[in-house]
Structure formats: structure tokens, C-alpha cells
Coordinates of N, CA and C in Angstrom, one line a residue:
X1 N 118.6 37.5 68.6 CA 118.8 38.9 68.1 C 118.4 39.1 66.6
X2 N 117.7 40.1 66.3 CA 117.4 40.3 64.9 C 118.7 40.8 64.2
X3 N 118.7 40.7 62.9 CA 119.9 41.0 62.1 C 119.6 41.9 60.9
X4 N 120.4 42.9 60.7 CA 120.3 43.7 59.4 C 121.5 43.4 58.6
X5 N 121.3 43.2 57.3 CA 122.4 43.0 56.3 C 122.4 44.3 55.5
X6 N 123.6 44.9 55.5 CA 123.8 46.2 54.8 C 124.7 45.9 53.6
X7 N 124.1 46.0 52.4 CA 124.9 45.8 51.2 C 125.4 47.1 50.6
X8 N 126.7 47.1 50.4 CA 127.3 48.4 50.0 C 127.8 49.1 51.2
X9 N 128.1 48.4 52.3 CA 128.5 49.0 53.6 C 129.8 49.8 53.4
X10 N 129.8 51.0 53.9 CA 131.0 51.9 53.9 C 131.0 52.7 55.2
X11 N 132.0 53.6 55.3 CA 132.1 54.4 56.5 C 131.2 55.6 56.6
X12 N 130.3 55.8 55.6 CA 129.3 56.8 55.6 C 128.0 56.3 56.0
X13 N 127.0 56.2 55.0 CA 125.7 55.8 55.3 C 125.6 54.4 55.9
X14 N 126.4 53.5 55.3 CA 126.4 52.1 55.8 C 126.7 52.0 57.3
X15 N 127.7 52.7 57.7 CA 128.1 52.7 59.1 C 127.0 53.3 60.0
X16 N 126.5 54.5 59.5 CA 125.5 55.2 60.3 C 124.2 54.3 60.5
X17 N 123.8 53.7 59.4 CA 122.6 52.8 59.5 C 122.9 51.7 60.4
X18 N 124.1 51.1 60.4 CA 124.5 50.0 61.3 C 124.4 50.5 62.7
X19 N 124.8 51.7 63.0 CA 124.8 52.2 64.4 C 123.3 52.4 64.9
X20 N 122.5 52.9 63.9 CA 121.1 53.1 64.3 C 120.4 51.8 64.6
X21 N 120.5 50.8 63.8 CA 119.9 49.5 64.1 C 120.6 48.8 65.2
X22 N 121.9 48.9 65.2 CA 122.6 48.2 66.3 C 122.3 48.7 67.7
X23 N 122.0 50.0 67.8 CA 121.7 50.6 69.1 C 120.3 50.1 69.5
X24 N 119.5 49.6 68.6 CA 118.2 49.1 68.9 C 118.1 47.5 68.9
X25 N 119.3 46.9 69.1 CA 119.3 45.5 69.4 C 119.6 44.6 68.2
X26 N 119.9 45.2 67.1 CA 120.2 44.4 65.9 C 121.7 44.0 65.8
X27 N 122.0 42.7 65.4 CA 123.3 42.4 64.9 C 123.4 42.9 63.5
X28 N 124.6 43.0 63.0 CA 124.9 43.7 61.7 C 125.8 42.8 60.8
X29 N 125.3 42.5 59.6 CA 126.1 41.9 58.6 C 126.5 43.0 57.6
X30 N 127.8 43.1 57.4 CA 128.3 44.2 56.5 C 128.8 43.5 55.2
X31 N 128.3 44.0 54.0 CA 128.7 43.4 52.8 C 129.2 44.5 51.8
X32 N 130.5 44.3 51.3 CA 131.1 45.2 50.4 C 132.3 44.5 49.8
X33 N 133.0 45.2 48.9 CA 134.1 44.5 48.2 C 135.4 44.4 49.0
X34 N 135.7 45.4 49.9 CA 137.0 45.5 50.5 C 137.0 45.0 51.9
X35 N 137.7 43.8 52.1 CA 137.7 43.2 53.4 C 138.3 44.0 54.5
X36 N 139.4 44.7 54.1 CA 140.1 45.6 55.1 C 139.2 46.7 55.6
X37 N 138.5 47.3 54.7 CA 137.6 48.4 55.2 C 136.4 47.8 56.0
X38 N 135.9 46.7 55.6 CA 134.8 46.0 56.4 C 135.3 45.7 57.8
X39 N 136.5 45.2 57.9 CA 137.1 44.8 59.2 C 137.2 46.1 60.1
X40 N 137.5 47.2 59.5 CA 137.5 48.5 60.3 C 136.1 48.9 60.8
X41 N 135.1 48.6 59.9 CA 133.8 49.0 60.4 C 133.3 48.0 61.5
X42 N 133.7 46.8 61.4 CA 133.3 45.8 62.4 C 133.9 46.3 63.8
X43 N 135.2 46.7 63.7 CA 135.9 47.1 64.9 C 135.2 48.4 65.5
X44 N 134.9 49.3 64.6 CA 134.2 50.5 65.1 C 132.9 50.2 65.8
X45 N 132.1 49.3 65.2 CA 130.8 49.0 65.8 C 131.0 48.2 67.1
X46 N 132.1 47.4 67.2 CA 132.4 46.7 68.4 C 132.6 47.6 69.6
X47 N 133.2 48.8 69.3 CA 133.5 49.8 70.3 C 132.2 50.3 70.9
X48 N 131.1 50.2 70.2 CA 129.8 50.6 70.7 C 128.9 49.4 71.1
X49 N 129.6 48.3 71.3 CA 128.9 47.1 71.8 C 127.9 46.6 70.8
X50 N 128.2 46.8 69.5 CA 127.3 46.3 68.4 C 128.0 45.1 67.8
X51 N 127.3 44.0 67.7 CA 127.9 42.8 67.1 C 127.8 42.9 65.6
X52 N 128.9 42.7 64.9 CA 128.9 42.8 63.4 C 129.9 41.8 62.9
X53 N 129.6 41.4 61.6 CA 130.6 40.6 60.9 C 130.6 41.0 59.5
X54 N 131.7 40.7 58.8 CA 132.0 41.2 57.4 C 131.9 40.0 56.5
X55 N 131.3 40.3 55.3 CA 131.2 39.3 54.2 C 131.5 40.0 52.9
X56 N 132.5 39.6 52.2 CA 133.0 40.3 51.0 C 132.2 39.8 49.8
X57 N 131.8 40.8 48.9 CA 131.2 40.5 47.7 C 131.2 41.8 46.8
X58 N 131.4 41.6 45.5 CA 131.2 42.7 44.6 C 129.7 42.6 44.1
X59 N 129.0 43.7 44.3 CA 127.5 43.6 43.9 C 127.3 43.4 42.4
X60 N 128.4 43.7 41.6 CA 128.3 43.4 40.2 C 128.4 41.9 39.9
X61 N 128.8 41.1 40.9 CA 128.9 39.7 40.8 C 127.8 39.1 41.6
X62 N 126.7 38.8 40.9 CA 125.4 38.4 41.6 C 125.6 37.1 42.3
X63 N 126.2 36.1 41.7 CA 126.4 34.9 42.5 C 127.2 35.1 43.8
X64 N 128.2 35.9 43.8 CA 129.0 36.2 45.0 C 128.2 37.0 46.0
X65 N 127.3 37.9 45.5 CA 126.5 38.6 46.4 C 125.5 37.7 47.1
X66 N 124.9 36.8 46.3 CA 124.0 35.8 46.9 C 124.7 35.0 47.9
X67 N 125.9 34.5 47.6 CA 126.6 33.7 48.5 C 127.0 34.4 49.8
X68 N 127.3 35.7 49.7 CA 127.6 36.5 50.9 C 126.4 36.6 51.8
X69 N 125.2 36.9 51.2 CA 124.0 37.0 52.0 C 123.6 35.6 52.7
X70 N 123.8 34.6 51.9 CA 123.6 33.2 52.5 C 124.5 33.0 53.7
X71 N 125.8 33.4 53.5 CA 126.8 33.2 54.6 C 126.4 34.0 55.8
X72 N 125.9 35.2 55.6 CA 125.5 36.1 56.7 C 124.3 35.5 57.4
X73 N 123.4 35.0 56.6 CA 122.2 34.4 57.3 C 122.6 33.2 58.1
X74 N 123.5 32.4 57.6 CA 123.9 31.2 58.4 C 124.7 31.6 59.6
X75 N 125.5 32.7 59.5 CA 126.3 33.1 60.6 C 125.4 33.7 61.8
X76 N 124.4 34.4 61.4 CA 123.6 35.1 62.4 C 122.3 34.4 62.7
X77 N 122.0 33.3 61.9 CA 120.7 32.6 62.1 C 119.6 33.2 61.4
X78 N 119.8 34.1 60.4 CA 118.8 34.7 59.6 C 119.0 36.1 59.4
X79 N 118.3 36.7 58.4 CA 118.4 38.2 58.1 C 117.0 38.7 58.2
X80 N 116.8 39.7 59.1 CA 115.4 40.3 59.3 C 115.2 41.5 58.5
X81 N 116.3 42.2 58.2 CA 116.2 43.5 57.4 C 117.4 43.5 56.4
X82 N 117.0 43.7 55.2 CA 118.1 43.9 54.1 C 118.1 45.4 53.8
X83 N 119.3 46.0 53.8 CA 119.4 47.4 53.3 C 120.4 47.4 52.2
X84 N 120.0 48.0 51.1 CA 120.8 48.0 49.9 C 121.1 49.5 49.5
X85 N 122.4 49.9 49.6 CA 122.8 51.2 49.3 C 124.2 51.4 48.8
X86 N 124.5 50.7 47.8 CA 125.9 50.8 47.3 C 126.1 52.2 46.6
X87 N 127.3 52.8 46.9 CA 127.6 54.1 46.3 C 129.1 54.1 46.2
X88 N 129.6 54.2 44.9 CA 131.1 54.1 44.7 C 131.7 55.4 45.3
X89 N 132.7 55.2 46.1 CA 133.5 56.4 46.6 C 134.8 56.5 45.9
X90 N 135.1 55.6 45.1 CA 136.3 55.6 44.2 C 135.8 55.2 42.8
X91 N 136.5 55.6 41.7 CA 136.0 55.3 40.4 C 135.9 53.7 40.2
X92 N 134.8 53.3 39.7 CA 134.6 51.9 39.4 C 134.7 51.6 37.9
X93 N 135.7 50.8 37.5 CA 135.9 50.5 36.1 C 134.6 50.2 35.4
X94 N 134.3 50.9 34.3 CA 133.2 50.6 33.5 C 131.9 51.2 33.9
X95 N 131.9 51.9 35.1 CA 130.7 52.6 35.6 C 131.0 54.1 35.5
X96 N 130.3 54.7 34.6 CA 130.5 56.2 34.4 C 129.1 56.9 34.4
X97 N 129.2 58.2 34.7 CA 128.0 59.0 34.7 C 127.9 59.7 33.3
X98 N 126.7 59.8 32.8 CA 126.4 60.4 31.5 C 125.1 61.1 31.5
X99 N 125.1 62.3 30.9 CA 123.8 63.0 30.7 C 122.9 62.3 29.7
X100 N 121.6 62.8 29.7 CA 120.7 62.2 28.8 C 121.1 62.0 27.3
X101 N 121.7 63.1 26.8 CA 122.1 63.0 25.4 C 123.3 62.1 25.2
X102 N 124.1 61.9 26.2 CA 125.3 61.0 26.1 C 125.0 59.6 26.6
X103 N 123.8 59.4 27.1 CA 123.4 58.0 27.6 C 123.4 57.1 26.4
X104 N 124.0 55.9 26.5 CA 124.0 54.9 25.5 C 123.7 53.6 26.1
X105 N 123.3 52.6 25.4 CA 123.2 51.2 26.0 C 124.4 50.8 26.7
X106 N 125.6 51.2 26.2 CA 126.9 50.7 26.7 C 127.1 51.3 28.1
X107 N 126.8 52.6 28.3 CA 127.1 53.2 29.6 C 125.9 53.1 30.6
X108 N 124.7 52.7 30.0 CA 123.5 52.5 30.9 C 123.5 51.1 31.5
X109 N 124.0 50.1 30.7 CA 124.0 48.7 31.2 C 124.7 48.6 32.6
X110 N 125.9 49.1 32.7 CA 126.6 49.0 34.1 C 125.8 49.6 35.2
X111 N 125.1 50.7 34.9 CA 124.3 51.4 36.0 C 123.1 50.5 36.3
X112 N 122.6 49.8 35.4 CA 121.5 48.9 35.7 C 122.0 47.7 36.4
X113 N 123.1 47.2 36.1 CA 123.7 46.1 36.8 C 124.0 46.5 38.3
X114 N 124.5 47.7 38.4 CA 124.9 48.2 39.8 C 123.7 48.5 40.6
X115 N 122.7 49.2 40.1 CA 121.6 49.7 40.9 C 120.5 48.7 40.9
X116 N 120.0 48.2 39.8 CA 118.8 47.4 39.8 C 119.1 45.9 39.9
X117 N 120.0 45.3 39.1 CA 120.2 43.9 39.2 C 120.8 43.4 40.5
X118 N 121.7 44.2 41.1 CA 122.2 43.9 42.4 C 121.2 43.9 43.4
X119 N 120.3 44.9 43.4 CA 119.2 45.0 44.4 C 118.3 43.8 44.3
X120 N 117.9 43.4 43.0 CA 117.0 42.3 42.8 C 117.6 41.0 43.3
X121 N 118.9 40.8 43.0 CA 119.6 39.6 43.4 C 119.6 39.5 44.9
X122 N 119.9 40.7 45.6 CA 120.0 40.7 47.1 C 118.6 40.4 47.7
X123 N 117.6 40.9 47.1 CA 116.3 40.7 47.6 C 115.9 39.2 47.5
X124 N 116.2 38.6 46.4 CA 115.8 37.2 46.1 C 116.6 36.3 47.1
X125 N 117.8 36.7 47.5 CA 118.6 35.9 48.5 C 117.9 35.8 49.8
X126 N 117.1 36.8 50.2 CA 116.6 36.8 51.6 C 115.1 36.7 51.6
X127 N 114.4 37.0 50.5 CA 112.9 37.2 50.5 C 112.2 35.8 50.8
X128 N 112.6 34.7 50.2 CA 111.9 33.5 50.5 C 111.8 33.1 52.0
X129 N 112.9 33.3 52.7 CA 112.8 33.0 54.1 C 111.9 34.0 54.9
X130 N 112.0 35.3 54.5 CA 111.1 36.3 55.1 C 109.6 35.9 54.9
X131 N 109.3 35.5 53.6 CA 107.9 35.2 53.3 C 107.5 34.0 54.1
X132 N 108.4 33.0 54.2 CA 108.0 31.8 55.0 C 107.7 32.2 56.5
X133 N 108.5 33.1 57.0 CA 108.3 33.6 58.4 C 107.2 34.6 58.6
X134 N 106.8 35.2 57.4 CA 105.8 36.2 57.5 C 106.3 37.5 58.2
X135 N 107.6 37.8 58.1 CA 108.1 38.9 58.7 C 109.4 39.3 58.0
X136 N 109.7 40.6 58.0 CA 111.0 41.1 57.4 C 110.8 42.4 56.7
X137 N 111.9 43.0 56.3 CA 111.9 44.3 55.6 C 113.0 44.4 54.6
X138 N 112.8 45.0 53.5 CA 113.7 45.3 52.4 C 113.8 46.8 52.2
X139 N 114.9 47.4 52.4 CA 115.1 48.8 52.3 C 116.1 49.1 51.2
X140 N 115.8 50.0 50.3 CA 116.6 50.4 49.2 C 116.9 51.9 49.1
X141 N 118.1 52.2 48.7 CA 118.5 53.6 48.6 C 118.8 54.0 47.2
X142 N 118.3 55.2 46.8 CA 118.8 55.8 45.5 C 119.0 57.3 45.8
X143 N 119.5 58.0 44.8 CA 119.5 59.4 44.8 C 118.2 59.9 44.5
X144 N 117.9 61.2 44.8 CA 116.6 61.8 44.5 C 116.3 61.9 43.1
X145 N 117.3 61.7 42.2 CA 117.1 61.8 40.8 C 116.3 60.6 40.3
X146 N 116.1 59.6 41.1 CA 115.1 58.5 40.7 C 113.7 59.0 40.7
X147 N 113.4 60.1 41.5 CA 112.1 60.7 41.5 C 112.0 62.0 40.7
X148 N 113.0 62.9 40.9 CA 113.1 64.1 40.1 C 114.5 64.1 39.4
X149 N 114.4 63.8 38.1 CA 115.7 63.6 37.3 C 116.6 64.8 37.4
X150 N 117.9 64.5 37.4 CA 119.0 65.4 37.3 C 119.7 65.3 36.0
X151 N 119.7 66.3 35.1 CA 120.3 66.1 33.8 C 121.8 65.7 33.8
X152 N 122.5 66.0 34.9 CA 123.9 65.6 34.9 C 124.0 64.1 35.0
X153 N 123.0 63.4 35.5 CA 123.1 62.0 35.8 C 122.0 61.2 35.0
X154 N 122.0 61.4 33.7 CA 121.0 60.8 32.9 C 120.9 59.3 33.0
X155 N 122.1 58.6 32.9 CA 122.0 57.1 32.9 C 121.8 56.6 34.3
X156 N 122.4 57.3 35.3 CA 122.2 56.9 36.7 C 120.8 57.0 37.1
X157 N 120.1 58.1 36.8 CA 118.7 58.4 37.1 C 117.8 57.3 36.5
X158 N 118.1 56.9 35.3 CA 117.3 55.9 34.6 C 117.3 54.6 35.3
X159 N 118.6 54.2 35.7 CA 118.7 52.9 36.5 C 118.1 53.0 37.9
X160 N 118.3 54.1 38.5 CA 117.7 54.3 39.9 C 116.2 54.4 39.8
X161 N 115.7 55.0 38.8 CA 114.2 55.1 38.7 C 113.6 53.7 38.4
X162 N 114.4 52.8 37.7 CA 113.9 51.4 37.5 C 113.9 50.7 38.9
X163 N 114.9 50.9 39.7 CA 114.9 50.3 41.0 C 113.7 50.8 41.9
X164 N 113.5 52.1 41.9 CA 112.4 52.7 42.6 C 111.1 52.1 42.2
X165 N 110.9 52.0 40.9 CA 109.6 51.4 40.4 C 109.4 50.0 40.9
X166 N 110.5 49.2 40.8 CA 110.4 47.8 41.2 C 110.1 47.7 42.7
X167 N 110.8 48.5 43.5 CA 110.6 48.5 45.0 C 109.1 48.8 45.3
X168 N 108.6 49.9 44.8 CA 107.2 50.2 45.1 C 106.2 49.2 44.6
X169 N 106.5 48.6 43.5 CA 105.7 47.5 43.0 C 105.8 46.3 43.9
X170 N 107.0 46.0 44.3 CA 107.2 44.9 45.2 C 106.5 45.1 46.5
X171 N 106.5 46.3 47.1 CA 105.8 46.5 48.3 C 104.3 46.3 48.1
X172 N 103.8 46.7 47.0 CA 102.3 46.5 46.7 C 101.9 45.0 46.8
X173 N 102.7 44.1 46.3 CA 102.4 42.7 46.2 C 102.7 42.0 47.6
X174 N 103.6 42.7 48.4 CA 103.9 42.1 49.7 C 102.9 42.5 50.8
X175 N 102.0 43.5 50.5 CA 101.1 43.9 51.5 C 100.2 42.8 52.0
X176 N 100.2 42.7 53.3 CA 99.4 41.6 53.9 C 100.2 40.3 54.2
X177 N 101.4 40.3 53.8 CA 102.2 39.1 53.9 C 103.3 39.2 55.0
X178 N 103.3 40.4 55.7 CA 104.2 40.5 56.8 C 105.6 41.1 56.4
X179 N 105.9 41.3 55.1 CA 107.2 41.7 54.7 C 107.0 43.1 54.0
X180 N 107.9 44.0 54.3 CA 107.8 45.4 53.8 C 108.9 45.7 52.9
X181 N 108.7 46.5 51.8 CA 109.7 47.0 51.0 C 109.6 48.5 50.9
X182 N 110.7 49.2 51.2 CA 110.7 50.6 51.3 C 111.8 51.2 50.5
X183 N 111.7 52.5 50.0 CA 112.6 53.2 49.2 C 112.9 54.5 49.8
X184 N 114.2 54.8 50.0 CA 114.6 56.1 50.5 C 115.5 56.8 49.4
X185 N 115.0 58.0 48.9 CA 115.7 58.7 47.9 C 116.4 59.9 48.6
X186 N 117.7 60.0 48.4 CA 118.5 61.0 49.1 C 118.9 62.1 48.1
X187 N 118.4 63.3 48.4 CA 118.6 64.4 47.5 C 119.7 65.4 48.0
X188 N 120.6 64.9 48.8 CA 121.7 65.8 49.2 C 123.0 65.1 49.1
X189 N 124.1 65.9 49.1 CA 125.5 65.4 49.2 C 125.7 64.9 50.6
X190 N 126.2 63.7 50.8 CA 126.4 63.1 52.1 C 127.8 63.5 52.6
X191 N 127.9 64.2 53.7 CA 129.2 64.5 54.2 C 129.7 65.9 53.7
X192 N 130.9 66.2 53.9 CA 131.5 67.4 53.4 C 132.2 67.3 52.1
X193 N 132.6 68.4 51.5 CA 133.3 68.3 50.2 C 132.5 68.2 49.0
X194 N 131.2 68.5 49.1 CA 130.3 68.3 47.9 C 130.5 69.5 46.9
X195 N 129.9 69.4 45.7 CA 129.9 70.5 44.8 C 129.3 71.7 45.3
X196 N 129.8 72.9 44.9 CA 129.2 74.2 45.3 C 127.8 74.3 44.9
X197 N 126.9 74.7 45.8 CA 125.5 74.9 45.6 C 124.6 73.7 45.8
X198 N 125.3 72.6 46.1 CA 124.5 71.3 46.4 C 124.3 71.2 47.9
X199 N 123.1 71.1 48.4 CA 122.9 70.9 49.8 C 123.5 69.7 50.3
X200 N 123.9 69.7 51.6 CA 124.6 68.5 52.1 C 124.0 68.2 53.5
X201 N 124.3 67.0 54.0 CA 123.8 66.5 55.3 C 124.8 65.4 55.7
X202 N 124.9 65.2 57.0 CA 125.7 64.2 57.6 C 124.9 62.8 57.6
X203 N 125.7 61.8 57.3 CA 125.1 60.5 57.3 C 124.3 60.1 58.6
X204 N 124.9 60.6 59.7 CA 124.3 60.3 61.0 C 122.9 61.0 61.2
X205 N 122.7 62.1 60.4 CA 121.4 62.8 60.4 C 120.4 62.1 59.5
X206 N 120.8 61.4 58.5 CA 119.9 60.7 57.6 C 119.5 59.3 58.1
X207 N 120.5 58.6 58.7 CA 120.3 57.2 59.0 C 119.1 56.9 59.9
X208 N 118.6 57.8 60.8 CA 117.4 57.5 61.6 C 116.2 57.3 60.7
X209 N 116.2 57.9 59.5 CA 115.0 57.8 58.6 C 114.8 56.3 58.2
X210 N 115.9 55.6 58.1 CA 115.8 54.1 57.8 C 115.0 53.4 58.9
X211 N 115.3 53.7 60.1 CA 114.6 53.1 61.2 C 113.1 53.5 61.2
X212 N 112.8 54.8 60.9 CA 111.4 55.2 60.8 C 110.7 54.4 59.6
X213 N 111.4 54.3 58.5 CA 110.8 53.6 57.4 C 110.5 52.1 57.7
X214 N 111.5 51.5 58.4 CA 111.3 50.1 58.8 C 110.2 50.0 59.9
X215 N 110.2 50.8 60.9 CA 109.3 50.6 62.0 C 107.9 51.1 61.7
X216 N 107.7 52.2 61.1 CA 106.4 52.7 60.9 C 105.7 52.0 59.7
X217 N 106.3 51.8 58.6 CA 105.8 51.1 57.4 C 104.5 51.7 56.9
X218 N 104.3 53.0 57.2 CA 103.1 53.7 56.7 C 103.2 54.3 55.4
X219 N 104.4 54.3 54.8 CA 104.7 54.8 53.5 C 105.9 54.0 52.9
X220 N 105.8 53.6 51.7 CA 106.9 52.8 51.1 C 108.0 53.7 50.6
X221 N 107.9 55.0 50.7 CA 108.9 55.9 50.1 C 109.1 57.1 50.9
X222 N 110.4 57.5 51.0 CA 110.7 58.8 51.7 C 111.8 59.5 50.8
X223 N 111.5 60.7 50.5 CA 112.5 61.5 49.7 C 113.1 62.6 50.6
X224 N 114.4 62.5 50.8 CA 115.1 63.4 51.8 C 115.8 64.5 51.0
X225 N 115.5 65.7 51.3 CA 116.1 66.8 50.6 C 116.7 67.8 51.6
X226 N 116.9 67.3 52.8 CA 117.6 68.2 53.8 C 116.6 68.9 54.7

């Protein structure tokens, strides 16, 4: 069975992506900080006959993230698809949003750690094996501000844009080697309860785009605006 590892797995996009790939024959490795929440996701997927396992790691702790992905690969016999989409649903100490004028090296560095460094570390944990096999996919998620900046999120957009740039560059050098790198920029509020005037969409409606990105591989980027 092929396996997808979802880094930053939660009850929204992570679970929906797991369902999409699980329904198509994938086992699922779920990686996030909270063991209890991960166990709940594993149980939910089991109700749909999807095999999943939980591996705890904080993406700000790169050695722990690497170890979790290595444990997932050992448990399932390999990782065929990596999906990286961490999104804090509760305040994360030291990680704050700042506009362009308020962006400083101090509040930008945690965003770079969270968005870019974690993604690069996750990719390096699985990419050598994929290249040896000549097969695999790396999928990364940001907000649409990585493409069209949003003044409210000056430091977040800068870090996300760096990740986007790296992913598109990575896919360029992977061409012809059997491994694909793709980027999905989400320009809507996911779920209900978003700010007034901001378009929203359900995670279950967005998740199939990840399968399209993985299966078609005709474009390294998709920007979803609803």
C-alpha cells in the first residue's frame, strides 16, 4: 500500500486530505504535536476503513520532525507522498502575525522556522528514498498571500513566499527524476467562523485538489480562491 505522510495534521485540511488519499488506497501517517488529537484522527479514519498511525513532533523541532518521518517510513515501509500544511489553530508562543511596517527580524524568524525550515527539513527526511526509487511526491500548502501579498500578514507572507519559491525551484530540478514537488496556495478561510468579508470554503471541498496536483503533475502550483 502507498503511504501519505501529513505534517501538521489536524481535524480540518489534514483530515480531509487523509480521507481523499485513503479512499484511493493510501495508508496515512499523521504528524502533529498533540498525541490525543492525533489518536482521534486515527480513530475517525478507521471508521472509514483507512489505515492510519500517529507520530508526534513539533515542526519547530527539526530533529523531532525528521525522527517522526523516519518512524512513519519504518512503520509503513516507506513514504510515497509528503504533504506539509501546518496551520496553528491555537496561539503558538513566539509566533505572531505582523504587517509589513511592523515586521522585524524577531517576528519574522519564527515564521520562517514554521513555514520554510520545517518544510525543508520534512522534504529532506523523505526525498533521498524517493529519488532512489525514482518515484514520489512532495506537496506543500501556504496561504494565497504567498502569491498575492496581504498587508495584514506581512511577516507570514514573506515566509510563505520563500517556501513557495523553494518548492517551485525544487520541482524544476526534480523534473525527469520521477519525483514531483507541488504547491497549493489557499486564498479562503477554511471552515466557518471566518472574518466578515473573507470568502470561505470547507476543507472537504479543497482536499480533492491535492489529489489532482499529485496525480496530474501538469502544473507545480494551484491557487485556490473559492
